[in-house]
mmCIF file of C-alpha atoms in Angstrom:
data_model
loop_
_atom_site.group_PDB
_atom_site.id
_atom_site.type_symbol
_atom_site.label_atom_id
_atom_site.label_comp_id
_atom_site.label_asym_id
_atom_site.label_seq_id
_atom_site.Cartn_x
_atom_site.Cartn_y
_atom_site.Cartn_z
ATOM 1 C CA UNK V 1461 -0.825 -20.104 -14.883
ATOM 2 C CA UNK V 1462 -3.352 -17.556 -15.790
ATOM 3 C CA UNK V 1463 -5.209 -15.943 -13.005
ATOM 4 C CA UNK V 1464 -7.904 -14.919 -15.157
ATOM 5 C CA UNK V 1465 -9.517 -16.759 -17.896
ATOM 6 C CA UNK V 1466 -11.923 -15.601 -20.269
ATOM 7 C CA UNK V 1467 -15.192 -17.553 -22.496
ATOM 8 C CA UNK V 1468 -15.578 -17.688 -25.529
ATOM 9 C CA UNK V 1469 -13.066 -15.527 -27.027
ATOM 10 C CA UNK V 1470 -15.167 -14.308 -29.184
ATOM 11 C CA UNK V 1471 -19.317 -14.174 -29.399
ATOM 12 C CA UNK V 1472 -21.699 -13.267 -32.714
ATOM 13 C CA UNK V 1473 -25.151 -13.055 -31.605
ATOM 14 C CA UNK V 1474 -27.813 -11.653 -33.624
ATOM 15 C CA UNK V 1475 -29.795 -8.544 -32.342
ATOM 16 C CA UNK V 1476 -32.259 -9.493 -29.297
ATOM 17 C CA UNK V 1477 -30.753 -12.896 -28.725
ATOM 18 C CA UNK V 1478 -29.297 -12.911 -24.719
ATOM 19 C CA UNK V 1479 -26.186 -14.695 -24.062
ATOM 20 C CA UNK V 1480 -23.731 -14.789 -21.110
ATOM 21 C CA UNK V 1481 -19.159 -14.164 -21.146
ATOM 22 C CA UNK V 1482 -17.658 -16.007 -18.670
ATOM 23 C CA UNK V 1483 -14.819 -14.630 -16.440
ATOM 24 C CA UNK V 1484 -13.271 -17.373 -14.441
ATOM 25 C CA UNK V 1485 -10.674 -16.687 -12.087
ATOM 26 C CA UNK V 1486 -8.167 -18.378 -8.927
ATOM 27 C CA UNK V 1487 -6.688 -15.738 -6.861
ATOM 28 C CA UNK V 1488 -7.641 -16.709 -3.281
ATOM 29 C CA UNK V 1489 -9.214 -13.532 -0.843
ATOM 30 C CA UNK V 1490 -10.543 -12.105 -3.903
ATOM 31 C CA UNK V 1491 -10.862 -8.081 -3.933
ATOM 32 C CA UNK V 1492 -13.039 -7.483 -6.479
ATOM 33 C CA UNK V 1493 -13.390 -8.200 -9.620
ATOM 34 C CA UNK V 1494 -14.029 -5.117 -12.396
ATOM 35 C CA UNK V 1495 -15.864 -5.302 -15.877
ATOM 36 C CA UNK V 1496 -14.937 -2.935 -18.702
ATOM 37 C CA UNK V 1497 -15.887 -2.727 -22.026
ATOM 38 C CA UNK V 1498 -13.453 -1.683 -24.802
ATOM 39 C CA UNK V 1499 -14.054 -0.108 -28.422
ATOM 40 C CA UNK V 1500 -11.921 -0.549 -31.037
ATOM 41 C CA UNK V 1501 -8.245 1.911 -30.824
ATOM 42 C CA UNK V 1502 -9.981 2.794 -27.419
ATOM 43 C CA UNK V 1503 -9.239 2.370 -23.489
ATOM 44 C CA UNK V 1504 -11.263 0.291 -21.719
ATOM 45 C CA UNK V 1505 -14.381 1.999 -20.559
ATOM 46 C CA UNK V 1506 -15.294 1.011 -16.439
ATOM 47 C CA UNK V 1507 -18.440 -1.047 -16.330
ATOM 48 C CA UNK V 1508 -18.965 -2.764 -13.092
ATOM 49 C CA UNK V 1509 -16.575 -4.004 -9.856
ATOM 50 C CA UNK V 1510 -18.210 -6.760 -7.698
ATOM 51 C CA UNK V 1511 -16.785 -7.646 -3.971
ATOM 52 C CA UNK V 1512 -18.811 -10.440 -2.926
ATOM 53 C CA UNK V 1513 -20.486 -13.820 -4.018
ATOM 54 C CA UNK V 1514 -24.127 -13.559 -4.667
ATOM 55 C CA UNK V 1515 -23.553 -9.715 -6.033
ATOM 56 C CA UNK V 1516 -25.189 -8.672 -8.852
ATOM 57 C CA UNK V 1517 -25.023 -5.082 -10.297
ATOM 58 C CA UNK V 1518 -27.008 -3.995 -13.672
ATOM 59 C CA UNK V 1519 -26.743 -1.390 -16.349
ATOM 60 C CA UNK V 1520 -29.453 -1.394 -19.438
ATOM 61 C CA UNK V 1521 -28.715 -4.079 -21.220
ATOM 62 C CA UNK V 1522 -25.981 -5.785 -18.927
ATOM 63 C CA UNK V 1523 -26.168 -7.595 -15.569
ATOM 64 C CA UNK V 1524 -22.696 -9.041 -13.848
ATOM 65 C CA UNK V 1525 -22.770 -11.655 -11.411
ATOM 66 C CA UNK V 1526 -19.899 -13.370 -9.026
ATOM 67 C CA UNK V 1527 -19.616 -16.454 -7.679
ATOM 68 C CA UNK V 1528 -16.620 -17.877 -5.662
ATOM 69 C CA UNK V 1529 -15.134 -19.246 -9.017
ATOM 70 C CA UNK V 1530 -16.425 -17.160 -11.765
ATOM 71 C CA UNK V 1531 -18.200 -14.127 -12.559
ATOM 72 C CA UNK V 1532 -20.483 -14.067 -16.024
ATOM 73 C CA UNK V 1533 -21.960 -11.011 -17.851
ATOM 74 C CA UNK V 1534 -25.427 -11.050 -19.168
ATOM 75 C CA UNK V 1535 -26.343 -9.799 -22.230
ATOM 76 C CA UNK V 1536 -30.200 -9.345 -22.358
ATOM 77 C CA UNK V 1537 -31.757 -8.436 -26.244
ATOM 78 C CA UNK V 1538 -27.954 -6.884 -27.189
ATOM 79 C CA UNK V 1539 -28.095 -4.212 -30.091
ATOM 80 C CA UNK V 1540 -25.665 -3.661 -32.044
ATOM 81 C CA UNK V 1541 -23.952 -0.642 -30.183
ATOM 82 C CA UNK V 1542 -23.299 -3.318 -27.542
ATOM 83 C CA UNK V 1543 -20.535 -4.917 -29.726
ATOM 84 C CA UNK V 1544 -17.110 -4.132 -28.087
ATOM 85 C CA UNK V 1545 -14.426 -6.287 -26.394
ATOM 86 C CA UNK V 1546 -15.308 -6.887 -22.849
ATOM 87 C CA UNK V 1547 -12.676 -7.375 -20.326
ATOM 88 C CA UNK V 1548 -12.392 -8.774 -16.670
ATOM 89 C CA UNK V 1549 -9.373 -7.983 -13.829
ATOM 90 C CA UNK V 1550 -8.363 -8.837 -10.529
ATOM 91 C CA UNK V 1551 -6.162 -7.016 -8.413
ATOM 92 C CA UNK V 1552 -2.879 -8.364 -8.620
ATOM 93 C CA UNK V 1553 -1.653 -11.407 -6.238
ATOM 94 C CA UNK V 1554 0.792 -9.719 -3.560
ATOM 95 C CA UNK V 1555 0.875 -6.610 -6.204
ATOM 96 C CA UNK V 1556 1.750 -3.018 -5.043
ATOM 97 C CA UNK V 1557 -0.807 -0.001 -5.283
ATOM 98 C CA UNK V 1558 -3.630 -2.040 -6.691
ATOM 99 C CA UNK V 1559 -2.913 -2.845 -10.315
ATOM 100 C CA UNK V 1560 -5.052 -5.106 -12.120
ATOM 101 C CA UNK V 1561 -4.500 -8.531 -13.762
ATOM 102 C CA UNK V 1562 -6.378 -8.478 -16.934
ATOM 103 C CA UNK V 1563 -8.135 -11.875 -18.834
ATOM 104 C CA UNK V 1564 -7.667 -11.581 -22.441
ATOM 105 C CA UNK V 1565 -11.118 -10.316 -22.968
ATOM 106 C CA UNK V 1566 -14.428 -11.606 -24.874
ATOM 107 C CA UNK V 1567 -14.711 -9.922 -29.095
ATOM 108 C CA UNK V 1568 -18.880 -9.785 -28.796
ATOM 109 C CA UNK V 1569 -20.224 -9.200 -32.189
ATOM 110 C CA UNK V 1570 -23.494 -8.293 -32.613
ATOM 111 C CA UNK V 1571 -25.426 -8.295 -35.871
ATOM 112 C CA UNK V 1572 -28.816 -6.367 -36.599
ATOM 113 C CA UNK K 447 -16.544 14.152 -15.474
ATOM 114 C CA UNK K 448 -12.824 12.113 -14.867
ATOM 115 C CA UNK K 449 -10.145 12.442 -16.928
ATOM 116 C CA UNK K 450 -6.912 10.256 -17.531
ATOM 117 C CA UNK K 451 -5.320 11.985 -20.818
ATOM 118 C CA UNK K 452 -2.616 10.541 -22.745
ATOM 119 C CA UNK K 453 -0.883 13.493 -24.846
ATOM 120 C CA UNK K 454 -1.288 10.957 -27.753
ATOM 121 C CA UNK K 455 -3.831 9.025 -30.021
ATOM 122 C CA UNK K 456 -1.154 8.148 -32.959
ATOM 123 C CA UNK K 457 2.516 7.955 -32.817
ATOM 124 C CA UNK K 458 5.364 6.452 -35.625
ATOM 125 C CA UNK K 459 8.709 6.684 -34.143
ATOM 126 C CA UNK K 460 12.132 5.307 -35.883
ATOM 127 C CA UNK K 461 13.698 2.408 -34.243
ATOM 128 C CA UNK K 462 16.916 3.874 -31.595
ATOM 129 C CA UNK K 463 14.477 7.205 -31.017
ATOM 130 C CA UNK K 464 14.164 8.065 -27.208
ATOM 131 C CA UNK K 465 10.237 8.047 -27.048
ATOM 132 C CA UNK K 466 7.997 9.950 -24.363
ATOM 133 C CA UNK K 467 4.427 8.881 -23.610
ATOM 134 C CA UNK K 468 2.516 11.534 -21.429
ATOM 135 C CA UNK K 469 -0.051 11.020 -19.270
ATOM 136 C CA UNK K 470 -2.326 13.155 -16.728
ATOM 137 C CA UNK K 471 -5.266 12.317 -14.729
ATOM 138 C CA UNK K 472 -7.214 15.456 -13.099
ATOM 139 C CA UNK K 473 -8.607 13.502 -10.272
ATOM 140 C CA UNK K 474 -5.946 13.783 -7.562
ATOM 141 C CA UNK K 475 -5.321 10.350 -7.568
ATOM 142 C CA UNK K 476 -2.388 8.509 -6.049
ATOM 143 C CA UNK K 477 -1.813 5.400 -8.141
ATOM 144 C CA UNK K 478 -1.008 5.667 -11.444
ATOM 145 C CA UNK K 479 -0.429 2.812 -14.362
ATOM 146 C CA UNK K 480 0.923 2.255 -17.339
ATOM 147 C CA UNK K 481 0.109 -0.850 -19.378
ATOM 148 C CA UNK K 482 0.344 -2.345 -23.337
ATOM 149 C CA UNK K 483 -2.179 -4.298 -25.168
ATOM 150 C CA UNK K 484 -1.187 -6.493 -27.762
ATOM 151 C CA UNK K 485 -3.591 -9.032 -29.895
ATOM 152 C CA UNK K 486 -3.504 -12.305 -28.151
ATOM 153 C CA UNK K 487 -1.857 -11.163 -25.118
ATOM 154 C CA UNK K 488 -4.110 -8.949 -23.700
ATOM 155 C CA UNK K 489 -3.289 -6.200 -21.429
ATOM 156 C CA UNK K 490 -0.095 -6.222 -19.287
ATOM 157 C CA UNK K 491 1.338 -3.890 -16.381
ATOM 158 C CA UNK K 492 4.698 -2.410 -16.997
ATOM 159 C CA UNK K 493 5.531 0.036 -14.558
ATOM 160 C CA UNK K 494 2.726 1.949 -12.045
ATOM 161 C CA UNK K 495 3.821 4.514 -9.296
ATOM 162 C CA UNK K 496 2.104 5.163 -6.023
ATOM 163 C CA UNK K 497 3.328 8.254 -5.022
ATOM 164 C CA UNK K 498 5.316 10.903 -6.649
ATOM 165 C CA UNK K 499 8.776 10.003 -7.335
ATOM 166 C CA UNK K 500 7.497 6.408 -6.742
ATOM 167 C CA UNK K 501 7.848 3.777 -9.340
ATOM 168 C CA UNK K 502 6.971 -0.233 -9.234
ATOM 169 C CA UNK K 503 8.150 -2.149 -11.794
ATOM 170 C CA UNK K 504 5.157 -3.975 -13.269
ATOM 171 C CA UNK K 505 4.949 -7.595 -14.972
ATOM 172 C CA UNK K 506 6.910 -6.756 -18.685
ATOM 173 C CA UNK K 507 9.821 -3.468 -17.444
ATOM 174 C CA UNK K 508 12.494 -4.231 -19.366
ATOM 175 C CA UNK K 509 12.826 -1.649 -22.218
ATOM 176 C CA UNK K 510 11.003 1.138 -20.785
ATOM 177 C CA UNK K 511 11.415 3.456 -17.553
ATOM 178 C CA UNK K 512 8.717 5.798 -16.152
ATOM 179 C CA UNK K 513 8.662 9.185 -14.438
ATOM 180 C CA UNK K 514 6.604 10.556 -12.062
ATOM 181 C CA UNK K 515 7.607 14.662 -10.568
ATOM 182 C CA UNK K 516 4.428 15.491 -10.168
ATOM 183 C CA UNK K 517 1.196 13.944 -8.733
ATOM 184 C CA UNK K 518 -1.412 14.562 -11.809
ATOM 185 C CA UNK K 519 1.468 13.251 -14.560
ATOM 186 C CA UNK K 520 3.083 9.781 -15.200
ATOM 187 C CA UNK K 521 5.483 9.502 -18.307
ATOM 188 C CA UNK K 522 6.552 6.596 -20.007
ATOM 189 C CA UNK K 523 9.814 6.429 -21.474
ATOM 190 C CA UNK K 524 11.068 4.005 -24.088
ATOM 191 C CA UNK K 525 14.743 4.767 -24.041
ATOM 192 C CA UNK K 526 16.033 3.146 -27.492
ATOM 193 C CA UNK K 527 12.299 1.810 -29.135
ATOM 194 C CA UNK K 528 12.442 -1.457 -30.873
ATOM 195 C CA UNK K 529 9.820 -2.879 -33.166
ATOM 196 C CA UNK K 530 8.562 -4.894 -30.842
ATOM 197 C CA UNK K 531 7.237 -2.381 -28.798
ATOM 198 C CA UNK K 532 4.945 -1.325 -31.426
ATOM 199 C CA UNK K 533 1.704 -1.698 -29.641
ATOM 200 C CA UNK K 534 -1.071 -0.050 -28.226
ATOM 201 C CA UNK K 535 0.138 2.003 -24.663
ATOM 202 C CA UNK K 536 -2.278 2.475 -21.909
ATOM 203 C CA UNK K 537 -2.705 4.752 -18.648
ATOM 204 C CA UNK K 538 -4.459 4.243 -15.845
ATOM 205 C CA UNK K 539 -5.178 6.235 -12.573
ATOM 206 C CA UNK K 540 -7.028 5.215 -9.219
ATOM 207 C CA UNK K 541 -6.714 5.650 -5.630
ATOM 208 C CA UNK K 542 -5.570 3.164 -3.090
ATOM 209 C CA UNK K 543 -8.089 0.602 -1.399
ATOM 210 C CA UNK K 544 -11.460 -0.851 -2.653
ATOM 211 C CA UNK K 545 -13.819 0.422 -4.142
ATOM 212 C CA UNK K 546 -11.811 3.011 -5.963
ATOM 213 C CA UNK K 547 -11.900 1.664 -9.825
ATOM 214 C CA UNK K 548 -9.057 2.280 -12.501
ATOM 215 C CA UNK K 549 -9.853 4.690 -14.964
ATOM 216 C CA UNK K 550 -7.961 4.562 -18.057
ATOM 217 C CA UNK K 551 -6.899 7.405 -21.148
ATOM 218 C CA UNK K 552 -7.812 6.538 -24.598
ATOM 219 C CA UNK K 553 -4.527 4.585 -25.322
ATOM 220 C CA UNK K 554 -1.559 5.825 -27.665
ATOM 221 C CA UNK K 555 -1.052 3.606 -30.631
ATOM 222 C CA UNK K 556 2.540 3.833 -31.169
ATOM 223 C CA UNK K 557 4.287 2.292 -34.681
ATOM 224 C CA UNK K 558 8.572 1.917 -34.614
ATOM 225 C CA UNK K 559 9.325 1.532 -38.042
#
């Protein structure tokens, strides 16, 4: 069973219009769950962690919140540089040295 | 600024070749990951090491080993590559405990032919 489960696989928005990728997960005793962003033939870039229900953390266009089930990424007026893959992780269940379990990530297209 | 480097943007190797991926991170970290990204499948852990000399297998081992003789480098080692490990390779470094996020290199594409 996955552990974590990303929506929609893929998003095309046009410029300015604000949408929201879901990252649902259900490892118990969560700690933390991490946000990157990944260009094509590129590694995935750090974006955000979040410990705690009720956090939020922002940067310019994006805003990641976490509740005890799920944790969503805003998109507010996206441009077209925002287009990327975005990806969301857990640490690992009962895994060693803090390795992450990756969801199979959201393909956000953006279109001027 | 931090830096996880993989020795490698583009690599075609023949299928039986012994292949080396290289990695180094100049952030004195002490866990240190290698994973593989395929479309559909997303990314997956194959071996990480939290100490020098240390090595965890990770979810997807078989195929591949992993050294690690000194602290800043991590090599992955495909001992006899296969066409299906054609894929994009991965490296990531952090420290132990929260709040200490994975960095990652800029991936290795890597083609067996």
């Amino acid at each position: 069973e996955d552990q974590v489960t990303q929506s929609p696989e893929a998003l095309r928005l046009q410029e300015g219009e604000s949408s929201s990728l879901n990252c649902s997960y259900t490892v118990s005793g969560l700690r933390g769950l991490f946000w990157y962003r990944q260009d094509p033939g590129k590694g995935p870039e750090f974006l955000f962690t979040l410990y705690s229900a009720g956090e939020e953390k922002e940067k310019e266009r994006l805003k990641a919140t976490l509740t005890k089930k799920e944790s969503f990424l805003h998109i507010t007026a996206p441009k077209p540089e925002d287009s990327a893959t975005y990806l969301c992780a857990v640490p690992t269940p009962g895994g060693g040295a803090d390795g992450l379990t990756f969801g199979k990530g959201t393909h956000l297209i953006i279109q001027p | 600024d931090v830096k996880v480097t993989q020795s490698s943007r583009y690599l075609v190797k023949r299928t039986g070749e012994k292949v080396f991926l290289e990695c180094v991170q100049d952030m004195d970290h002490e866990n240190m990951f290698w994973y593989r990204q395929d479309p559909g499948l997303g990314l997956r852990l194959i071996y990480f090491s939290y100490d020098v000399k240390m090595k965890e297998k990770g979810d997807i081992p078989e195929g591949y080993s992993v050294s690690r003789e000194k602290k800043e480098r991590f090599s992955l080692i495909l001992e006899s590559a296969s066409t299906n490990q054609t894929s994009m390779y991965l490296c990531a470094s952090n420290n132990r405990g929260q709040g200490v996020d994975p960095f990652f290199g800029q991936g290795t594409r890597l083609t067996v032919v």
